Amino acid sequence: MKIEKHQLDPELQRYYRPTMSIAWLISREWGIKLMRKAERFSRGKEIKGLVNDERYIPSTHGGPDIRVRIYKPENASADQPLPILLYIHGGGYVLGCPELFGMLIERFIKARPCIVVAPDYRKAHDAPFPAGFDDCYDTLLWARDHAAELGARSDKFMIGGHSAGGGMTAALTWKARDTKDVDVAFQMPIYPMIDDRHQTESGQHMLAPLWGTPNNKLAWSLYLKGRQATDGSVPDYAAPARNQDYTDFPPTITFVGDLEPFRDETIAYADALKGAGVPVKFELFTGCFHGFDGMKSAISTRALDFTFDSFAEYYDTYL
């Protein structure tokens, strides 16, 4: 199914042509490589009004050191440790870096004081699963073990991310539930990339702005390289929609647009959590494609307000 311009929210229709062009570009490996080269210009970009830091932390899985961006309020006091938000950037497991999501990071910190730790994890072109996942989990454990040095609490972590970062959020939360390595107060997998099987109605044949089924199939094939959705070789934590047990999962915040491939898997994920008695704040936004909250429109503002208002509410309730 090809999403047509008239199906979009009226204020999003002006983005139809450029976002369809982006979807076409990154449905090809050469297009992904081109976008990755462009990302170099964003690396190291700082967020004004925040303390910006960068560390290289060791991998515990034999990989290279992990570049980690750390952001905190300028007025943070060492006498009042702040909670840590592990923020995982999006990009289909093949693109992105933390600096590209600076606006979101800044708004989380302004909504409620926290320290954001954001790993620049390995991408699937360089190293497929579990490389990026291991980098993110290593960062979570490093933040726990270095909380005092960061001026942070070592308990009650928050984990969040958008798109592939949302998928990684769900995977890390799943593992933390299993291992009990970290106490996760709540998670925020926003329009998460969690199902490699392309079985849902929205996931099968969705030609949509910014990210559609062709993008999704290519990205998953790179991330799971050599593993097949139907042969039982996809391991736990690679595709969180495969989880069958949501017992003891933390409270969850998520939303998704109705005109994108992740619609049905996000709804199913939220329903599974609710079915396990997990508190969930969820919204479905009509007339919206993947990543629409990054555009300038009233409905994008509503989605951002939902994100940060929900974050503030859960922060106040669970921290």
mmCIF file with all atom_site columns, N, CA and C in Angstrom, residues 188-222:
data_model
loop_
_atom_site.group_PDB
_atom_site.id
_atom_site.type_symbol
_atom_site.label_atom_id
_atom_site.label_alt_id
_atom_site.label_comp_id
_atom_site.label_asym_id
_atom_site.label_entity_id
_atom_site.label_seq_id
_atom_site.pdbx_PDB_ins_code
_atom_site.Cartn_x
_atom_site.Cartn_y
_atom_site.Cartn_z
_atom_site.occupancy
_atom_site.B_iso_or_equiv
_atom_site.pdbx_formal_charge
_atom_site.auth_seq_id
_atom_site.auth_comp_id
_atom_site.auth_asym_id
_atom_site.auth_atom_id
_atom_site.pdbx_PDB_model_num
ATOM 1   N N  . MET A 1 188 ? 10.824 4.193   27.535 1.00 0.00 ? 188 MET A N  1
ATOM 2   C CA . MET A 1 188 ? 10.137 4.996   26.520 1.00 0.00 ? 188 MET A CA 1
ATOM 3   C C  . MET A 1 188 ? 10.558 4.541   25.129 1.00 0.00 ? 188 MET A C  1
ATOM 4   N N  . PRO A 1 189 ? 10.043 3.411   24.649 1.00 0.00 ? 189 PRO A N  1
ATOM 5   C CA . PRO A 1 189 ? 10.316 2.993   23.275 1.00 0.00 ? 189 PRO A CA 1
ATOM 6   C C  . PRO A 1 189 ? 9.342  3.683   22.314 1.00 0.00 ? 189 PRO A C  1
ATOM 7   N N  . ILE A 1 190 ? 9.762  4.801   21.740 1.00 0.00 ? 190 ILE A N  1
ATOM 8   C CA . ILE A 1 190 ? 8.872  5.611   20.899 1.00 0.00 ? 190 ILE A CA 1
ATOM 9   C C  . ILE A 1 190 ? 8.879  5.079   19.465 1.00 0.00 ? 190 ILE A C  1
ATOM 10  N N  . TYR A 1 191 ? 7.689  4.870   18.902 1.00 0.00 ? 191 TYR A N  1
ATOM 11  C CA . TYR A 1 191 ? 7.490  4.184   17.610 1.00 0.00 ? 191 TYR A CA 1
ATOM 12  C C  . TYR A 1 191 ? 8.646  3.214   17.330 1.00 0.00 ? 191 TYR A C  1
ATOM 13  N N  . PRO A 1 192 ? 8.730  2.150   18.158 1.00 0.00 ? 192 PRO A N  1
ATOM 14  C CA . PRO A 1 192 ? 9.920  1.299   18.146 1.00 0.00 ? 192 PRO A CA 1
ATOM 15  C C  . PRO A 1 192 ? 9.982  0.322   16.961 1.00 0.00 ? 192 PRO A C  1
ATOM 16  N N  . MET A 1 193 ? 11.198 0.053   16.547 1.00 0.00 ? 193 MET A N  1
ATOM 17  C CA . MET A 1 193 ? 11.495 -0.934  15.494 1.00 0.00 ? 193 MET A CA 1
ATOM 18  C C  . MET A 1 193 ? 11.782 -2.261  16.200 1.00 0.00 ? 193 MET A C  1
ATOM 19  N N  . ILE A 1 194 ? 10.752 -3.124  16.306 1.00 0.00 ? 194 ILE A N  1
ATOM 20  C CA . ILE A 1 194 ? 10.881 -4.283  17.187 1.00 0.00 ? 194 ILE A CA 1
ATOM 21  C C  . ILE A 1 194 ? 10.553 -5.622  16.535 1.00 0.00 ? 194 ILE A C  1
ATOM 22  N N  . ASP A 1 195 ? 10.038 -5.635  15.302 1.00 0.00 ? 195 ASP A N  1
ATOM 23  C CA . ASP A 1 195 ? 9.581  -6.898  14.712 1.00 0.00 ? 195 ASP A CA 1
ATOM 24  C C  . ASP A 1 195 ? 10.214 -7.101  13.337 1.00 0.00 ? 195 ASP A C  1
ATOM 25  N N  . ASP A 1 196 ? 11.047 -8.133  13.231 1.00 0.00 ? 196 ASP A N  1
ATOM 26  C CA . ASP A 1 196 ? 11.758 -8.435  11.990 1.00 0.00 ? 196 ASP A CA 1
ATOM 27  C C  . ASP A 1 196 ? 10.931 -9.257  11.006 1.00 0.00 ? 196 ASP A C  1
ATOM 28  N N  . ARG A 1 197 ? 9.739  -9.704  11.415 1.00 0.00 ? 197 ARG A N  1
ATOM 29  C CA . ARG A 1 197 ? 9.008  -10.702 10.632 1.00 0.00 ? 197 ARG A CA 1
ATOM 30  C C  . ARG A 1 197 ? 8.124  -10.115 9.528  1.00 0.00 ? 197 ARG A C  1
ATOM 31  N N  . HIS A 1 198 ? 7.780  -8.823  9.604  1.00 0.00 ? 198 HIS A N  1
ATOM 32  C CA . HIS A 1 198 ? 6.961  -8.154  8.583  1.00 0.00 ? 198 HIS A CA 1
ATOM 33  C C  . HIS A 1 198 ? 5.636  -8.899  8.369  1.00 0.00 ? 198 HIS A C  1
ATOM 34  N N  . GLN A 1 199 ? 5.012  -9.309  9.460  1.00 0.00 ? 199 GLN A N  1
ATOM 35  C CA . GLN A 1 199 ? 3.771  -10.081 9.368  1.00 0.00 ? 199 GLN A CA 1
ATOM 36  C C  . GLN A 1 199 ? 2.514  -9.244  9.536  1.00 0.00 ? 199 GLN A C  1
ATOM 37  N N  . THR A 1 200 ? 2.635  -8.080  10.110 1.00 0.00 ? 200 THR A N  1
ATOM 38  C CA . THR A 1 200 ? 1.451  -7.272  10.387 1.00 0.00 ? 200 THR A CA 1
ATOM 39  C C  . THR A 1 200 ? 0.945  -6.598  9.118  1.00 0.00 ? 200 THR A C  1
ATOM 40  N N  . GLU A 1 201 ? -0.274 -6.128  9.158  1.00 0.00 ? 201 GLU A N  1
ATOM 41  C CA . GLU A 1 201 ? -0.836 -5.429  8.001  1.00 0.00 ? 201 GLU A CA 1
ATOM 42  C C  . GLU A 1 201 ? -0.005 -4.197  7.647  1.00 0.00 ? 201 GLU A C  1
ATOM 43  N N  . SER A 1 202 ? 0.362  -3.419  8.658  1.00 0.00 ? 202 SER A N  1
ATOM 44  C CA . SER A 1 202 ? 1.124  -2.201  8.376  1.00 0.00 ? 202 SER A CA 1
ATOM 45  C C  . SER A 1 202 ? 2.574  -2.504  7.998  1.00 0.00 ? 202 SER A C  1
ATOM 46  N N  . GLY A 1 203 ? 3.093  -3.655  8.410  1.00 0.00 ? 203 GLY A N  1
ATOM 47  C CA . GLY A 1 203 ? 4.495  -3.956  8.166  1.00 0.00 ? 203 GLY A CA 1
ATOM 48  C C  . GLY A 1 203 ? 4.790  -4.653  6.863  1.00 0.00 ? 203 GLY A C  1
ATOM 49  N N  . GLN A 1 204 ? 3.765  -5.138  6.151  1.00 0.00 ? 204 GLN A N  1
ATOM 50  C CA . GLN A 1 204 ? 4.004  -5.975  4.982  1.00 0.00 ? 204 GLN A CA 1
ATOM 51  C C  . GLN A 1 204 ? 4.263  -5.197  3.698  1.00 0.00 ? 204 GLN A C  1
ATOM 52  N N  . HIS A 1 205 ? 3.429  -4.236  3.384  1.00 0.00 ? 205 HIS A N  1
ATOM 53  C CA . HIS A 1 205 ? 3.525  -3.566  2.080  1.00 0.00 ? 205 HIS A CA 1
ATOM 54  C C  . HIS A 1 205 ? 3.271  -2.066  2.225  1.00 0.00 ? 205 HIS A C  1
ATOM 55  N N  . MET A 1 206 ? 3.990  -1.438  3.113  1.00 0.00 ? 206 MET A N  1
ATOM 56  C CA . MET A 1 206 ? 3.762  -0.027  3.400  1.00 0.00 ? 206 MET A CA 1
ATOM 57  C C  . MET A 1 206 ? 4.827  0.825   2.701  1.00 0.00 ? 206 MET A C  1
ATOM 58  N N  . LEU A 1 207 ? 4.422  1.517   1.644  1.00 0.00 ? 207 LEU A N  1
ATOM 59  C CA . LEU A 1 207 ? 5.309  2.483   0.989  1.00 0.00 ? 207 LEU A CA 1
ATOM 60  C C  . LEU A 1 207 ? 4.938  3.850   1.547  1.00 0.00 ? 207 LEU A C  1
ATOM 61  N N  . ALA A 1 208 ? 5.746  4.329   2.474  1.00 0.00 ? 208 ALA A N  1
ATOM 62  C CA . ALA A 1 208 ? 5.359  5.498   3.264  1.00 0.00 ? 208 ALA A CA 1
ATOM 63  C C  . ALA A 1 208 ? 6.481  6.522   3.304  1.00 0.00 ? 208 ALA A C  1
ATOM 64  N N  . PRO A 1 209 ? 6.153  7.756   3.648  1.00 0.00 ? 209 PRO A N  1
ATOM 65  C CA . PRO A 1 209 ? 7.182  8.779   3.792  1.00 0.00 ? 209 PRO A CA 1
ATOM 66  C C  . PRO A 1 209 ? 8.206  8.417   4.860  1.00 0.00 ? 209 PRO A C  1
ATOM 67  N N  . LEU A 1 210 ? 9.431  8.779   4.611  1.00 0.00 ? 210 LEU A N  1
ATOM 68  C CA . LEU A 1 210 ? 10.573 8.668   5.523  1.00 0.00 ? 210 LEU A CA 1
ATOM 69  C C  . LEU A 1 210 ? 11.023 7.237   5.764  1.00 0.00 ? 210 LEU A C  1
ATOM 70  N N  . TRP A 1 211 ? 10.081 6.340   6.104  1.00 0.00 ? 211 TRP A N  1
ATOM 71  C CA . TRP A 1 211 ? 10.451 4.951   6.399  1.00 0.00 ? 211 TRP A CA 1
ATOM 72  C C  . TRP A 1 211 ? 9.279  4.038   6.076  1.00 0.00 ? 211 TRP A C  1
ATOM 73  N N  . GLY A 1 212 ? 9.511  3.121   5.139  1.00 0.00 ? 212 GLY A N  1
ATOM 74  C CA . GLY A 1 212 ? 8.470  2.179   4.755  1.00 0.00 ? 212 GLY A CA 1
ATOM 75  C C  . GLY A 1 212 ? 8.988  0.755   4.775  1.00 0.00 ? 212 GLY A C  1
ATOM 76  N N  . THR A 1 213 ? 8.201  -0.166  4.245  1.00 0.00 ? 213 THR A N  1
ATOM 77  C CA . THR A 1 213 ? 8.584  -1.578  4.274  1.00 0.00 ? 213 THR A CA 1
ATOM 78  C C  . THR A 1 213 ? 9.911  -1.856  3.575  1.00 0.00 ? 213 THR A C  1
ATOM 79  N N  . PRO A 1 214 ? 10.203 -1.267  2.409  1.00 0.00 ? 214 PRO A N  1
ATOM 80  C CA . PRO A 1 214 ? 11.514 -1.543  1.792  1.00 0.00 ? 214 PRO A CA 1
ATOM 81  C C  . PRO A 1 214 ? 12.687 -1.139  2.687  1.00 0.00 ? 214 PRO A C  1
ATOM 82  N N  . ASN A 1 215 ? 12.562 -0.001  3.349  1.00 0.00 ? 215 ASN A N  1
ATOM 83  C CA . ASN A 1 215 ? 13.613 0.421   4.286  1.00 0.00 ? 215 ASN A CA 1
ATOM 84  C C  . ASN A 1 215 ? 13.739 -0.567  5.426  1.00 0.00 ? 215 ASN A C  1
ATOM 85  N N  . ASN A 1 216 ? 12.586 -0.994  5.934  1.00 0.00 ? 216 ASN A N  1
ATOM 86  C CA . ASN A 1 216 ? 12.562 -1.877  7.085  1.00 0.00 ? 216 ASN A CA 1
ATOM 87  C C  . ASN A 1 216 ? 13.195 -3.228  6.768  1.00 0.00 ? 216 ASN A C  1
ATOM 88  N N  . LYS A 1 217 ? 12.856 -3.788  5.611  1.00 0.00 ? 217 LYS A N  1
ATOM 89  C CA . LYS A 1 217 ? 13.396 -5.088  5.230  1.00 0.00 ? 217 LYS A CA 1
ATOM 90  C C  . LYS A 1 217 ? 14.911 -5.022  5.038  1.00 0.00 ? 217 LYS A C  1
ATOM 91  N N  . LEU A 1 218 ? 15.392 -3.963  4.396  1.00 0.00 ? 218 LEU A N  1
ATOM 92  C CA . LEU A 1 218 ? 16.829 -3.820  4.201  1.00 0.00 ? 218 LEU A CA 1
ATOM 93  C C  . LEU A 1 218 ? 17.537 -3.672  5.540  1.00 0.00 ? 218 LEU A C  1
ATOM 94  N N  . ALA A 1 219 ? 17.009 -2.820  6.409  1.00 0.00 ? 219 ALA A N  1
ATOM 95  C CA . ALA A 1 219 ? 17.655 -2.566  7.696  1.00 0.00 ? 219 ALA A CA 1
ATOM 96  C C  . ALA A 1 219 ? 17.709 -3.826  8.555  1.00 0.00 ? 219 ALA A C  1
ATOM 97  N N  . TRP A 1 220 ? 16.597 -4.558  8.600  1.00 0.00 ? 220 TRP A N  1
ATOM 98  C CA . TRP A 1 220 ? 16.587 -5.795  9.388  1.00 0.00 ? 220 TRP A CA 1
ATOM 99  C C  . TRP A 1 220 ? 17.548 -6.828  8.803  1.00 0.00 ? 220 TRP A C  1
ATOM 100 N N  . SER A 1 221 ? 17.634 -6.897  7.472  1.00 0.00 ? 221 SER A N  1
ATOM 101 C CA . SER A 1 221 ? 18.548 -7.874  6.865  1.00 0.00 ? 221 SER A CA 1
ATOM 102 C C  . SER A 1 221 ? 19.993 -7.559  7.218  1.00 0.00 ? 221 SER A C  1
ATOM 103 N N  . LEU A 1 222 ? 20.328 -6.283  7.346  1.00 0.00 ? 222 LEU A N  1
ATOM 104 C CA . LEU A 1 222 ? 21.677 -5.892  7.730  1.00 0.00 ? 222 LEU A CA 1
ATOM 105 C C  . LEU A 1 222 ? 21.916 -6.136  9.215  1.00 0.00 ? 222 LEU A C  1
#
